[in-house]
XYZ file of C-alpha atoms in Angstrom:
295
model
C 22.261 -29.531 6.418
C 24.563 -32.571 6.260
C 27.689 -32.819 4.115
C 30.743 -35.036 3.832
C 34.285 -33.929 4.679
C 36.698 -36.773 4.163
C 35.160 -39.730 5.922
C 33.118 -37.616 8.322
C 29.515 -36.451 8.116
C 29.198 -32.889 9.382
C 26.052 -30.971 10.200
C 25.905 -27.266 9.478
C 23.016 -24.863 9.995
C 23.210 -22.068 7.450
C 21.078 -19.754 9.542
C 21.639 -17.719 12.659
C 21.943 -19.230 16.069
C 18.817 -19.423 18.185
C 20.012 -16.658 20.541
C 18.641 -13.216 19.812
C 20.907 -10.346 20.804
C 20.614 -6.604 20.382
C 23.210 -6.801 17.612
C 21.151 -9.415 15.750
C 17.995 -7.311 16.052
C 19.735 -4.101 14.964
C 21.582 -5.814 12.094
C 18.344 -7.382 10.880
C 16.537 -4.026 10.966
C 19.345 -2.394 8.984
C 19.399 -5.232 6.458
C 15.652 -5.408 5.902
C 15.561 -1.667 5.343
C 16.731 -2.821 1.924
C 13.545 -4.859 1.619
C 11.626 -1.676 2.412
C 13.538 0.133 -0.337
C 12.672 -2.673 -2.766
C 9.010 -2.524 -1.765
C 8.983 1.223 -2.356
C 10.395 0.769 -5.859
C 7.821 -1.847 -6.875
C 4.835 -0.136 -5.293
C 5.628 3.382 -6.498
C 4.538 3.387 -10.147
C 0.852 2.584 -9.886
C -0.434 5.255 -7.464
C 1.966 7.885 -8.872
C 0.860 7.424 -12.500
C -1.782 10.157 -12.752
C 0.275 12.789 -10.938
C 3.416 12.126 -12.971
C 1.605 12.210 -16.312
C -0.144 15.490 -15.450
C 2.845 17.319 -13.926
C 5.484 16.312 -16.481
C 3.126 15.976 -19.435
C 3.952 12.389 -20.340
C 2.048 10.294 -22.823
C 0.913 6.829 -21.772
C 3.708 5.219 -23.797
C 6.349 7.470 -22.186
C 5.046 6.582 -18.752
C 5.062 2.895 -19.699
C 8.785 3.182 -20.447
C 9.468 4.736 -17.033
C 7.535 1.936 -15.353
C 9.165 -0.891 -17.282
C 12.714 0.438 -17.066
C 12.764 -0.456 -13.369
C 12.862 -4.114 -14.430
C 15.751 -3.435 -16.825
C 17.696 -1.805 -14.006
C 16.873 -4.750 -11.759
C 18.376 -7.182 -14.266
C 21.554 -5.105 -14.540
C 21.904 -4.808 -10.777
C 21.307 -8.502 -10.154
C 23.803 -9.485 -12.862
C 26.577 -7.419 -11.247
C 25.799 -8.085 -7.580
C 27.649 -11.397 -7.289
C 30.965 -9.789 -8.218
C 30.635 -6.988 -5.670
C 28.853 -8.804 -2.843
C 31.165 -7.429 -0.149
C 30.333 -3.838 -1.130
C 26.894 -4.410 -2.574
C 24.658 -3.182 0.256
C 26.320 0.227 0.295
C 26.386 0.456 -3.495
C 22.715 -0.518 -3.769
C 21.679 2.296 -1.431
C 23.755 4.858 -3.332
C 22.006 3.784 -6.542
C 18.587 4.001 -4.885
C 19.201 7.378 -3.225
C 20.496 8.896 -6.475
C 17.582 7.419 -8.393
C 14.924 8.669 -5.993
C 16.350 12.203 -6.041
C 16.386 12.098 -9.855
C 12.673 11.219 -9.718
C 11.891 13.913 -7.132
C 13.486 16.674 -9.239
C 12.591 15.297 -12.674
C 11.138 17.788 -15.143
C 10.893 15.501 -18.154
C 10.799 11.849 -19.164
C 14.595 11.536 -19.412
C 15.258 12.272 -15.734
C 12.311 10.158 -14.660
C 13.602 7.208 -16.702
C 17.134 7.685 -15.370
C 15.840 7.743 -11.812
C 13.781 4.584 -12.293
C 16.745 2.850 -13.937
C 19.033 3.671 -10.994
C 16.422 2.588 -8.448
C 16.031 -0.628 -10.434
C 19.792 -1.248 -10.355
C 19.842 -0.743 -6.611
C 16.820 -3.011 -6.138
C 18.451 -5.734 -8.233
C 21.491 -5.708 -5.970
C 19.266 -5.692 -2.878
C 17.395 -8.798 -4.059
C 20.677 -10.724 -4.179
C 22.600 -9.439 -1.172
C 20.006 -8.769 1.544
C 18.634 -12.350 1.699
C 22.206 -13.674 1.931
C 23.063 -11.425 4.853
C 19.778 -11.876 6.721
C 20.029 -15.662 6.302
C 23.384 -15.505 8.096
C 22.138 -13.662 11.154
C 18.380 -14.053 11.594
C 15.281 -16.069 10.821
C 14.585 -16.138 7.089
C 10.788 -15.727 7.379
C 11.097 -11.996 8.128
C 12.250 -10.588 4.814
C 9.439 -11.788 2.531
C 6.709 -10.468 4.795
C 8.527 -7.160 5.154
C 8.822 -6.682 1.387
C 5.099 -7.359 0.917
C 4.216 -4.978 3.729
C 6.283 -2.144 2.282
C 4.777 -2.567 -1.186
C 1.405 -2.174 0.518
C 2.561 0.927 2.404
C 3.774 2.564 -0.811
C 0.458 1.804 -2.568
C -1.448 3.528 0.246
C 0.935 6.493 0.596
C 1.123 6.985 -3.152
C -2.650 7.203 -3.426
C -2.876 9.836 -0.684
C 0.152 12.120 -1.180
C 1.981 13.895 -4.009
C 4.192 11.684 -6.196
C 7.299 13.782 -5.538
C 6.758 13.538 -1.777
C 6.238 9.804 -2.134
C 9.563 9.512 -3.986
C 11.283 11.588 -1.305
C 9.970 9.211 1.365
C 11.576 6.390 -0.615
C 14.981 7.915 0.202
C 14.526 7.479 3.968
C 15.092 3.692 4.308
C 18.050 3.918 1.926
C 19.738 6.581 4.054
C 18.996 4.661 7.258
C 20.550 1.504 5.839
C 23.576 3.347 4.457
C 24.285 4.831 7.901
C 23.522 1.563 9.677
C 26.074 -0.341 7.601
C 28.861 1.343 9.574
C 27.566 -0.192 12.815
C 26.668 -3.791 11.927
C 29.104 -6.728 11.703
C 30.000 -8.359 8.426
C 28.706 -11.830 7.659
C 30.737 -14.368 9.705
C 30.712 -16.833 6.825
C 32.050 -14.187 4.444
C 34.858 -13.342 6.880
C 35.697 -17.042 7.222
C 35.787 -17.355 3.444
C 38.244 -14.454 3.150
C 40.421 -15.847 5.993
C 39.913 -12.814 8.235
C 40.193 -14.873 11.425
C 40.131 -12.120 14.048
C 37.289 -10.257 12.360
C 35.382 -13.538 11.925
C 35.519 -14.374 15.635
C 34.698 -10.792 16.637
C 31.647 -10.676 14.349
C 30.393 -14.046 15.564
C 30.806 -12.980 19.186
C 28.937 -9.716 18.576
C 26.036 -11.605 17.026
C 25.956 -14.406 19.621
C 26.624 -12.302 22.733
C 29.784 -11.579 24.693
C 29.359 -14.524 27.054
C 28.153 -17.089 24.502
C 30.237 -20.131 23.608
C 30.972 -19.678 19.903
C 33.559 -22.432 19.549
C 31.234 -25.053 18.044
C 29.527 -22.609 15.689
C 32.885 -21.172 14.597
C 34.195 -24.667 13.878
C 31.082 -25.574 11.884
C 31.366 -22.426 9.763
C 35.063 -22.992 9.076
C 34.523 -26.640 8.103
C 31.592 -25.709 5.888
C 33.634 -22.966 4.209
C 36.480 -25.399 3.547
C 34.006 -27.872 2.080
C 32.479 -25.250 -0.231
C 35.910 -24.156 -1.467
C 36.696 -27.749 -2.484
C 33.716 -27.830 -4.843
C 34.902 -27.091 -8.413
C 33.750 -23.777 -9.845
C 31.639 -24.742 -12.838
C 30.932 -22.229 -15.569
C 27.590 -21.141 -16.947
C 27.761 -23.539 -19.897
C 27.966 -26.481 -17.498
C 24.355 -25.779 -16.537
C 23.382 -27.138 -19.950
C 24.431 -30.646 -18.939
C 21.689 -33.257 -18.800
C 21.996 -33.787 -15.036
C 21.091 -30.144 -14.413
C 18.132 -30.115 -16.804
C 15.377 -30.778 -14.255
C 16.422 -28.276 -11.540
C 17.224 -25.671 -14.215
C 13.797 -26.053 -15.831
C 12.062 -25.836 -12.449
C 13.983 -22.734 -11.309
C 13.740 -20.903 -14.632
C 10.129 -22.003 -15.083
C 9.020 -20.643 -11.721
C 10.535 -17.254 -12.488
C 9.264 -17.245 -16.074
C 5.662 -18.100 -15.195
C 5.663 -15.503 -12.439
C 6.658 -12.820 -14.954
C 4.380 -14.073 -17.729
C 1.533 -14.103 -15.213
C 1.642 -10.307 -15.339
C 2.372 -9.676 -11.653
C 4.725 -6.747 -12.282
C 2.487 -5.301 -14.961
C -0.450 -5.332 -12.572
C 1.631 -3.754 -9.804
C 2.805 -0.960 -12.111
C -0.628 -0.185 -13.590
C -3.110 -1.181 -10.872
C -4.530 2.350 -10.582
C -5.065 2.592 -14.350
C -6.717 -0.846 -14.427
C -9.185 0.100 -11.690
C -9.923 3.470 -13.299
C -10.652 1.741 -16.614
C -13.024 -0.616 -14.797
C -14.934 2.327 -13.318
C -13.484 2.273 -9.804
C -11.788 5.258 -8.114
C -8.013 4.844 -8.360
C -7.600 5.507 -4.628
C -9.971 2.690 -3.712
C -8.184 0.351 -6.123
C -4.733 1.173 -4.750
C -5.802 0.686 -1.147
C -7.498 -2.596 -2.097
C -4.290 -3.871 -3.691
C -2.357 -2.749 -0.612
C -4.613 -4.809 1.655
C -4.080 -7.885 -0.523
C -0.304 -7.388 -0.359
C -0.300 -7.889 3.418
C -0.354 -11.657 3.487
C 1.125 -14.267 5.774
């Protein structure tokens, strides 16, 4: 990416350096565990539907609330994530772990709904923070494929094992990420933004390797951070200006049409849809899982 600073044109690459170190690999694995947690949340409802309704005695409308409330939690989590970005990965996993345990031990609709709401809040934070962190340290094409793969895994597992066991398995990636956060470096760009010079250089050196020359990359990040801080902070109402109309319509339209296309509804009720069409729910869930694994 090119940008102007004074009378100079500066190039800055907002992705990780080409070198792949053990720290980069480990940090990426820890970060994309959040993508696994998100995939678990989205792929859980459909295969678990029959077991939950039978064990807890839910009506179809009560189960529909528990499925849909994940989206409500996601909106709440995403809305708050920008303000707590430096703590968000840890907070998101605490939400998810608490939510999954509420689902595992739920005896009625209230605890099930509370669990889904908390998992949704954690997933909403994950959707904002994980891509930002992974984009700082590793290739960006990993996270989308990983999310799709984990949705597929949850569809298959959910159709073969008990719904409480499936929810308990959803805790595993959250715990792994929560522990891993103590061992991975913070985002170098975030440290540069907060003027933590020593920590910034240490994190960049850990990611690039002890013997790598980080001087040019460190300079680029600092200059880019200074440039970003010079940009005026415009409020939400400024998005209504005419010059922002086209990009705003495109961005909002893409998200709106994706939701109105019924993607989440199909994911949450795929088993029920296949059963209504005369197919075994297990076959339907596995079929959806295969389609989820795409390039």
